[in-house]
PDB file of C-alpha atoms in Angstrom:
ATOM      1  CA  MET A  19     -14.184 -12.133 -31.248  1.00  0.00           C
ATOM      2  CA  ALA A  20     -11.381 -14.691 -31.098  1.00  0.00           C
ATOM      3  CA  LYS A  21     -12.206 -15.886 -34.598  1.00  0.00           C
ATOM      4  CA  ALA A  22     -12.219 -12.334 -35.927  1.00  0.00           C
ATOM      5  CA  LEU A  23      -8.837 -11.579 -34.365  1.00  0.00           C
ATOM      6  CA  GLU A  24      -7.465 -14.854 -35.681  1.00  0.00           C
ATOM      7  CA  ALA A  25      -8.687 -14.014 -39.171  1.00  0.00           C
ATOM      8  CA  GLN A  26      -6.791 -10.727 -38.947  1.00  0.00           C
ATOM      9  CA  GLY A  27      -3.628 -12.542 -37.934  1.00  0.00           C
ATOM     10  CA  LEU A  28      -3.547 -10.893 -34.500  1.00  0.00           C
ATOM     11  CA  VAL A  29      -3.932 -14.048 -32.392  1.00  0.00           C
ATOM     12  CA  ARG A  30      -3.436 -17.774 -32.773  1.00  0.00           C
ATOM     13  CA  VAL A  31      -5.763 -20.331 -31.251  1.00  0.00           C
ATOM     14  CA  GLY A  32      -4.408 -23.664 -30.107  1.00  0.00           C
ATOM     15  CA  VAL A  33      -5.427 -26.777 -28.203  1.00  0.00           C
ATOM     16  CA  PRO A  34      -3.390 -27.656 -25.091  1.00  0.00           C
ATOM     17  CA  PRO A  35      -2.031 -31.219 -25.116  1.00  0.00           C
ATOM     18  CA  HIS A  36      -3.460 -32.051 -21.675  1.00  0.00           C
ATOM     19  CA  ASP A  37      -7.112 -31.248 -22.498  1.00  0.00           C
ATOM     20  CA  ASN A  38      -8.550 -31.034 -26.013  1.00  0.00           C
ATOM     21  CA  ARG A  39     -11.714 -29.392 -24.661  1.00  0.00           C
ATOM     22  CA  LEU A  40      -9.794 -26.190 -23.987  1.00  0.00           C
ATOM     23  CA  ARG A  41      -8.590 -23.484 -26.338  1.00  0.00           C
ATOM     24  CA  VAL A  42      -5.540 -21.298 -25.719  1.00  0.00           C
ATOM     25  CA  ILE A  43      -5.404 -17.870 -27.325  1.00  0.00           C
ATOM     26  CA  GLU A  44      -2.093 -16.031 -27.586  1.00  0.00           C
ATOM     27  CA  PRO A  45      -1.090 -12.940 -29.543  1.00  0.00           C
ATOM     28  CA  THR A  46       0.992 -13.199 -32.699  1.00  0.00           C
ATOM     29  CA  PRO A  47       3.882 -10.769 -33.355  1.00  0.00           C
ATOM     30  CA  ALA A  48       1.406  -8.696 -35.336  1.00  0.00           C
ATOM     31  CA  GLY A  49      -0.987  -8.802 -32.387  1.00  0.00           C
ATOM     32  CA  ARG A  50       1.677  -7.614 -29.971  1.00  0.00           C
ATOM     33  CA  ALA A  51       2.562  -4.800 -32.348  1.00  0.00           C
ATOM     34  CA  GLU A  52      -1.111  -3.795 -32.532  1.00  0.00           C
ATOM     35  CA  VAL A  53      -1.387  -3.727 -28.734  1.00  0.00           C
ATOM     36  CA  ALA A  54       1.729  -1.566 -28.520  1.00  0.00           C
ATOM     37  CA  GLU A  55       0.295   0.819 -31.107  1.00  0.00           C
ATOM     38  CA  GLN A  56      -3.024   1.093 -29.263  1.00  0.00           C
ATOM     39  CA  GLN A  57      -1.173   1.817 -26.033  1.00  0.00           C
ATOM     40  CA  ARG A  58       0.914   4.476 -27.779  1.00  0.00           C
ATOM     41  CA  ARG A  59      -2.213   6.159 -29.083  1.00  0.00           C
ATOM     42  CA  ALA A  60      -3.869   6.037 -25.660  1.00  0.00           C
ATOM     43  CA  ASP A  61      -0.780   7.554 -24.051  1.00  0.00           C
ATOM     44  CA  ALA A  62      -0.707  10.299 -26.672  1.00  0.00           C
ATOM     45  CA  LEU A  63      -4.391  11.086 -26.083  1.00  0.00           C
ATOM     46  CA  ALA A  64      -3.879  11.237 -22.310  1.00  0.00           C
ATOM     47  CA  ALA A  65      -0.797  13.431 -22.719  1.00  0.00           C
ATOM     48  CA  GLY A  66      -2.761  15.807 -24.926  1.00  0.00           C
ATOM     49  CA  LEU A  67      -5.513  16.107 -22.333  1.00  0.00           C
ATOM     50  CA  LEU A  68      -3.013  16.783 -19.550  1.00  0.00           C
ATOM     51  CA  GLU A  69      -1.199  19.522 -21.443  1.00  0.00           C
ATOM     52  CA  GLY A  70      -3.889  21.965 -20.368  1.00  0.00           C
ATOM     53  CA  LEU A  71      -3.202  21.354 -16.670  1.00  0.00           C
ATOM     54  CA  ASP A  72      -0.394  22.717 -14.542  1.00  0.00           C
ATOM     55  CA  PRO A  73       1.616  20.255 -12.388  1.00  0.00           C
ATOM     56  CA  ALA A  74      -0.527  20.838  -9.305  1.00  0.00           C
ATOM     57  CA  ARG A  75      -3.744  20.134 -11.210  1.00  0.00           C
ATOM     58  CA  ARG A  76      -2.205  17.053 -12.818  1.00  0.00           C
ATOM     59  CA  ALA A  77      -1.318  15.724  -9.373  1.00  0.00           C
ATOM     60  CA  GLU A  78      -4.876  16.458  -8.205  1.00  0.00           C
ATOM     61  CA  LEU A  79      -6.341  14.600 -11.174  1.00  0.00           C
ATOM     62  CA  THR A  80      -4.005  11.631 -10.676  1.00  0.00           C
ATOM     63  CA  ALA A  81      -4.979  11.394  -6.999  1.00  0.00           C
ATOM     64  CA  ALA A  82      -8.685  11.565  -7.869  1.00  0.00           C
ATOM     65  CA  LEU A  83      -8.369   8.825 -10.503  1.00  0.00           C
ATOM     66  CA  THR A  84      -6.374   6.645  -8.100  1.00  0.00           C
ATOM     67  CA  THR A  85      -9.059   7.052  -5.432  1.00  0.00           C
ATOM     68  CA  ALA A  86     -11.827   6.268  -7.913  1.00  0.00           C
ATOM     69  CA  GLU A  87     -10.015   3.151  -9.120  1.00  0.00           C
ATOM     70  CA  ARG A  88      -9.453   1.958  -5.527  1.00  0.00           C
ATOM     71  CA  LEU A  89     -13.083   2.495  -4.509  1.00  0.00           C
ATOM     72  CA  LEU A  90     -14.484   0.874  -7.640  1.00  0.00           C
ATOM     73  CA  ARG A  91     -12.268  -2.131  -7.094  1.00  0.00           C
ATOM     74  CA  LEU A  92     -13.291  -2.360  -3.430  1.00  0.00           C
ATOM     75  CA  ALA A  93     -16.958  -2.124  -4.424  1.00  0.00           C
ATOM     76  CA  SER A  94     -16.532  -5.066  -6.809  1.00  0.00           C
ATOM     77  CA  ILE A  95     -15.251  -7.349  -4.034  1.00  0.00           C
ATOM     78  CA  THR A  96     -17.858  -9.493  -2.303  1.00  0.00           C
ATOM     79  CA  VAL A  97     -17.613 -10.770   1.268  1.00  0.00           C
ATOM     80  CA  GLU A  98     -19.362 -14.034   2.084  1.00  0.00           C
ATOM     81  CA  VAL A  99     -19.877 -16.197   5.157  1.00  0.00           C
ATOM     82  CA  VAL A 100     -18.485 -19.666   4.429  1.00  0.00           C
ATOM     83  CA  ASP A 101     -18.116 -22.898   6.347  1.00  0.00           C
ATOM     84  CA  GLY A 102     -14.928 -22.897   8.401  1.00  0.00           C
ATOM     85  CA  ALA A 103     -13.934 -26.205   6.818  1.00  0.00           C
ATOM     86  CA  SER A 104     -14.519 -25.087   3.219  1.00  0.00           C
ATOM     87  CA  PRO A 105     -11.599 -25.179   0.771  1.00  0.00           C
ATOM     88  CA  ASP A 106     -11.538 -21.392   0.475  1.00  0.00           C
ATOM     89  CA  ALA A 107     -11.485 -20.919   4.253  1.00  0.00           C
ATOM     90  CA  LEU A 108      -8.650 -23.406   4.683  1.00  0.00           C
ATOM     91  CA  ALA A 109      -6.694 -21.909   1.780  1.00  0.00           C
ATOM     92  CA  CYS A 110      -7.014 -18.421   3.292  1.00  0.00           C
ATOM     93  CA  LEU A 111      -5.837 -19.680   6.673  1.00  0.00           C
ATOM     94  CA  ASP A 112      -2.844 -21.360   5.050  1.00  0.00           C
ATOM     95  CA  ALA A 113      -1.962 -18.128   3.257  1.00  0.00           C
ATOM     96  CA  TYR A 114      -2.446 -16.126   6.462  1.00  0.00           C
ATOM     97  CA  ALA A 115      -0.174 -18.500   8.386  1.00  0.00           C
ATOM     98  CA  ALA A 116       2.526 -18.339   5.715  1.00  0.00           C
ATOM     99  CA  ASP A 117       2.324 -14.550   5.645  1.00  0.00           C
ATOM    100  CA  ILE A 118       2.759 -14.002   9.376  1.00  0.00           C
ATOM    101  CA  ASP A 119       5.280 -16.826   9.706  1.00  0.00           C
ATOM    102  CA  ALA A 120       7.504 -14.735   7.432  1.00  0.00           C
ATOM    103  CA  ARG A 121       6.858 -11.548   9.423  1.00  0.00           C
ATOM    104  CA  PHE A 122       7.116 -12.772  13.011  1.00  0.00           C
ATOM    105  CA  PRO A 123      10.716 -13.070  14.278  1.00  0.00           C
ATOM    106  CA  GLU A 124       9.738 -16.240  16.119  1.00  0.00           C
ATOM    107  CA  GLY A 125       7.761 -17.662  13.191  1.00  0.00           C
ATOM    108  CA  PHE A 126       4.225 -19.007  13.509  1.00  0.00           C
ATOM    109  CA  ASP A 127       2.828 -22.424  14.385  1.00  0.00           C
ATOM    110  CA  LYS A 128      -0.314 -23.311  12.409  1.00  0.00           C
ATOM    111  CA  ALA A 129      -1.623 -25.119  15.471  1.00  0.00           C
ATOM    112  CA  ALA A 130      -2.612 -21.666  16.746  1.00  0.00           C
ATOM    113  CA  LEU A 131      -5.176 -21.215  13.947  1.00  0.00           C
ATOM    114  CA  VAL A 132      -8.872 -21.406  14.760  1.00  0.00           C
ATOM    115  CA  ARG A 133     -10.581 -24.754  14.271  1.00  0.00           C
ATOM    116  CA  PRO A 134     -13.392 -24.989  11.700  1.00  0.00           C
ATOM    117  CA  GLU A 135     -15.995 -25.880  14.315  1.00  0.00           C
ATOM    118  CA  GLU A 136     -15.180 -22.688  16.268  1.00  0.00           C
ATOM    119  CA  VAL A 137     -16.101 -20.392  13.388  1.00  0.00           C
ATOM    120  CA  THR A 138     -19.114 -22.105  11.859  1.00  0.00           C
ATOM    121  CA  GLY A 139     -22.827 -21.842  12.594  1.00  0.00           C
ATOM    122  CA  ASP A 140     -23.885 -20.672  16.046  1.00  0.00           C
ATOM    123  CA  ALA A 141     -20.306 -20.960  17.314  1.00  0.00           C
ATOM    124  CA  GLY A 142     -18.998 -18.191  15.060  1.00  0.00           C
ATOM    125  CA  ALA A 143     -18.450 -17.100  11.488  1.00  0.00           C
ATOM    126  CA  PHE A 144     -15.764 -17.225   8.823  1.00  0.00           C
ATOM    127  CA  LEU A 145     -15.746 -14.520   6.159  1.00  0.00           C
ATOM    128  CA  VAL A 146     -14.017 -14.782   2.794  1.00  0.00           C
ATOM    129  CA  ALA A 147     -13.579 -11.852   0.412  1.00  0.00           C
ATOM    130  CA  TYR A 148     -13.793 -12.641  -3.299  1.00  0.00           C
ATOM    131  CA  GLU A 149     -12.463 -10.639  -6.229  1.00  0.00           C
ATOM    132  CA  GLU A 150     -13.350 -12.096  -9.623  1.00  0.00           C
ATOM    133  CA  GLN A 151     -14.173 -15.383  -7.858  1.00  0.00           C
ATOM    134  CA  ARG A 152     -10.729 -15.553  -6.226  1.00  0.00           C
ATOM    135  CA  ALA A 153     -10.384 -15.519  -2.446  1.00  0.00           C
ATOM    136  CA  VAL A 154      -8.387 -12.401  -1.501  1.00  0.00           C
ATOM    137  CA  GLY A 155      -9.067 -12.023   2.208  1.00  0.00           C
ATOM    138  CA  CYS A 156     -10.607 -13.540   5.305  1.00  0.00           C
ATOM    139  CA  GLY A 157     -11.523 -13.044   8.937  1.00  0.00           C
ATOM    140  CA  ALA A 158     -12.905 -15.225  11.715  1.00  0.00           C
ATOM    141  CA  LEU A 159     -15.239 -14.723  14.673  1.00  0.00           C
ATOM    142  CA  ARG A 160     -15.628 -17.148  17.564  1.00  0.00           C
ATOM    143  CA  ARG A 161     -17.370 -17.006  20.932  1.00  0.00           C
ATOM    144  CA  LEU A 162     -14.938 -16.165  23.699  1.00  0.00           C
ATOM    145  CA  GLU A 163     -17.209 -16.043  26.754  1.00  0.00           C
ATOM    146  CA  PRO A 164     -20.894 -15.215  27.390  1.00  0.00           C
ATOM    147  CA  GLY A 165     -21.710 -11.982  25.577  1.00  0.00           C
ATOM    148  CA  THR A 166     -18.233 -11.585  24.104  1.00  0.00           C
ATOM    149  CA  GLY A 167     -16.727 -12.748  20.838  1.00  0.00           C
ATOM    150  CA  GLU A 168     -13.189 -12.825  19.542  1.00  0.00           C
ATOM    151  CA  ILE A 169     -12.039 -11.718  16.101  1.00  0.00           C
ATOM    152  CA  ARG A 170      -9.169 -13.706  14.617  1.00  0.00           C
ATOM    153  CA  HIS A 171      -7.052 -13.914  11.470  1.00  0.00           C
ATOM    154  CA  VAL A 172      -8.086 -10.768   9.604  1.00  0.00           C
ATOM    155  CA  TRP A 173      -5.970 -11.117   6.478  1.00  0.00           C
ATOM    156  CA  VAL A 174      -5.833  -9.609   2.985  1.00  0.00           C
ATOM    157  CA  HIS A 175      -3.891 -10.966   0.044  1.00  0.00           C
ATOM    158  CA  PRO A 176      -1.008  -8.662  -1.021  1.00  0.00           C
ATOM    159  CA  ARG A 177      -2.667  -7.937  -4.373  1.00  0.00           C
ATOM    160  CA  ALA A 178      -5.800  -6.612  -2.604  1.00  0.00           C
ATOM    161  CA  ARG A 179      -4.132  -4.477   0.066  1.00  0.00           C
ATOM    162  CA  ARG A 180      -4.485  -0.706   0.447  1.00  0.00           C
ATOM    163  CA  LEU A 181      -8.074  -0.875  -0.779  1.00  0.00           C
ATOM    164  CA  GLY A 182      -9.780  -0.709   2.607  1.00  0.00           C
ATOM    165  CA  LEU A 183     -10.701  -4.394   2.507  1.00  0.00           C
ATOM    166  CA  ALA A 184      -9.368  -5.195   5.993  1.00  0.00           C
ATOM    167  CA  ARG A 185     -11.719  -2.623   7.502  1.00  0.00           C
ATOM    168  CA  ARG A 186     -14.579  -4.046   5.486  1.00  0.00           C
ATOM    169  CA  LEU A 187     -13.843  -7.531   6.810  1.00  0.00           C
ATOM    170  CA  LEU A 188     -13.614  -6.188  10.354  1.00  0.00           C
ATOM    171  CA  SER A 189     -16.967  -4.445   9.988  1.00  0.00           C
ATOM    172  CA  GLY A 190     -18.503  -7.645   8.616  1.00  0.00           C
ATOM    173  CA  LEU A 191     -17.251  -9.637  11.596  1.00  0.00           C
ATOM    174  CA  GLU A 192     -18.745  -7.064  13.961  1.00  0.00           C
ATOM    175  CA  ARG A 193     -22.112  -7.434  12.214  1.00  0.00           C
ATOM    176  CA  GLU A 194     -21.893 -11.206  12.618  1.00  0.00           C
ATOM    177  CA  ALA A 195     -21.174 -10.709  16.321  1.00  0.00           C
ATOM    178  CA  ARG A 196     -24.223  -8.479  16.743  1.00  0.00           C
ATOM    179  CA  ALA A 197     -26.369 -11.022  14.890  1.00  0.00           C
ATOM    180  CA  ARG A 198     -25.308 -13.595  17.484  1.00  0.00           C
ATOM    181  CA  GLY A 199     -26.298 -11.354  20.369  1.00  0.00           C
ATOM    182  CA  LEU A 200     -22.752 -10.514  21.441  1.00  0.00           C
ATOM    183  CA  ASP A 201     -22.205  -7.240  23.282  1.00  0.00           C
ATOM    184  CA  ALA A 202     -18.473  -6.895  22.682  1.00  0.00           C
ATOM    185  CA  VAL A 203     -15.644  -8.264  20.593  1.00  0.00           C
ATOM    186  CA  ARG A 204     -11.998  -8.655  21.518  1.00  0.00           C
ATOM    187  CA  LEU A 205      -8.863  -9.366  19.564  1.00  0.00           C
ATOM    188  CA  ASP A 206      -5.124  -9.521  20.022  1.00  0.00           C
ATOM    189  CA  THR A 207      -2.231  -8.736  17.725  1.00  0.00           C
ATOM    190  CA  HIS A 208       1.530  -9.066  17.428  1.00  0.00           C
ATOM    191  CA  ALA A 209       3.987  -6.227  18.073  1.00  0.00           C
ATOM    192  CA  GLU A 210       5.177  -6.477  14.452  1.00  0.00           C
ATOM    193  CA  LEU A 211       1.704  -5.748  13.070  1.00  0.00           C
ATOM    194  CA  THR A 212       1.755  -2.009  13.643  1.00  0.00           C
ATOM    195  CA  GLU A 213      -0.591  -1.317  10.730  1.00  0.00           C
ATOM    196  CA  ALA A 214      -3.178  -3.652  12.280  1.00  0.00           C
ATOM    197  CA  GLN A 215      -2.896  -1.884  15.627  1.00  0.00           C
ATOM    198  CA  ALA A 216      -3.472   1.479  13.940  1.00  0.00           C
ATOM    199  CA  MET A 217      -6.524   0.128  12.105  1.00  0.00           C
ATOM    200  CA  TYR A 218      -8.095  -1.291  15.264  1.00  0.00           C
ATOM    201  CA  ARG A 219      -7.678   2.000  17.116  1.00  0.00           C
ATOM    202  CA  ALA A 220      -9.132   3.917  14.173  1.00  0.00           C
ATOM    203  CA  CYS A 221     -12.124   1.555  14.126  1.00  0.00           C
ATOM    204  CA  GLY A 222     -13.036   2.209  17.761  1.00  0.00           C
ATOM    205  CA  TYR A 223     -11.083  -0.505  19.554  1.00  0.00           C
ATOM    206  CA  THR A 224      -9.580   0.294  22.951  1.00  0.00           C
ATOM    207  CA  GLU A 225      -6.439  -1.379  24.238  1.00  0.00           C
ATOM    208  CA  ILE A 226      -7.078  -3.535  27.300  1.00  0.00           C
ATOM    209  CA  PRO A 227      -5.032  -5.829  29.585  1.00  0.00           C
ATOM    210  CA  ALA A 228      -4.214  -9.289  28.270  1.00  0.00           C
ATOM    211  CA  TYR A 229      -7.248 -11.560  28.225  1.00  0.00           C
ATOM    212  CA  ASP A 230      -5.483 -14.688  26.962  1.00  0.00           C
ATOM    213  CA  ASP A 231      -2.081 -16.372  26.936  1.00  0.00           C
ATOM    214  CA  ASN A 232      -1.531 -16.201  23.168  1.00  0.00           C
ATOM    215  CA  VAL A 233       2.254 -16.399  22.757  1.00  0.00           C
ATOM    216  CA  TYR A 234       2.036 -14.311  19.567  1.00  0.00           C
ATOM    217  CA  ALA A 235       0.144 -11.420  21.173  1.00  0.00           C
ATOM    218  CA  SER A 236       1.555  -8.261  22.672  1.00  0.00           C
ATOM    219  CA  HIS A 237      -1.486  -5.965  22.331  1.00  0.00           C
ATOM    220  CA  TRP A 238      -5.090  -6.732  23.260  1.00  0.00           C
ATOM    221  CA  PHE A 239      -8.161  -4.738  22.196  1.00  0.00           C
ATOM    222  CA  GLU A 240     -11.894  -4.606  22.862  1.00  0.00           C
ATOM    223  CA  LYS A 241     -14.850  -2.869  21.261  1.00  0.00           C
ATOM    224  CA  ARG A 242     -18.300  -2.538  22.749  1.00  0.00           C
ATOM    225  CA  LEU A 243     -20.792  -3.178  19.974  1.00  0.00           C
ATOM    226  CA  GLY A 244     -23.544  -0.660  19.351  1.00  0.00           C
ATOM    227  CA  THR A 245     -21.723   2.274  20.909  1.00  0.00           C
ATOM    228  CA  GLY A 246     -18.316   1.775  19.296  1.00  0.00           C
ATOM    229  CA  SER A 247     -16.527   2.496  22.590  1.00  0.00           C
ATOM    230  CA  ARG A 248     -15.513   0.515  25.614  1.00  0.00           C
ATOM    231  CA  SER A 249     -17.284   0.980  28.954  1.00  0.00           C
ATOM    232  CA  GLY A 250     -16.819  -0.407  32.421  1.00  0.00           C
TER     233      GLY A 250
END
């Protein structure tokens, strides 16, 4: 395909100076003009199709297409259990720490992150979400006390937010907890993370008294596994 486009004068193929094994393809002015023309034609076709719909129906169609795009994208993302010391796990934790350090008024100390040995093997689990082989989210599970686990560091990259991925990670961590024979999971969250608090409540978590001395926590939650509600 690249050769055909090059023969038509739409792209140029070059060799980067740092590695002669690679090839770089970039559009020529003619190629950019062709892309613009194809986009114009696509826009004209879409506009023609929409002419038969009133504004309310157009809004309905737009919402349906947006939902379909979001769900298809979410379906294409894979969630895998990885070693807590793997490069992807550590990179996700670094990104998580940088994200909340910017959001918390008091900042965030990376020393508060889970240790790899706490979230690997029988001790716990570390999940990484992949989109097109790029890590775009994570979550950790560690044993807190007999029968109870703790969920930590549920994070989604900005480019993968509003897809429902955080809930998918949370559900995956709950499955890992059940697989380890845990009866309940707990978690805590910062006052600034109001969207996280809303998600936990919507997913069946009940607010409980503080169970730890985490300086970054102002809300604590628990979920009984199997029933989805807290008892006792």
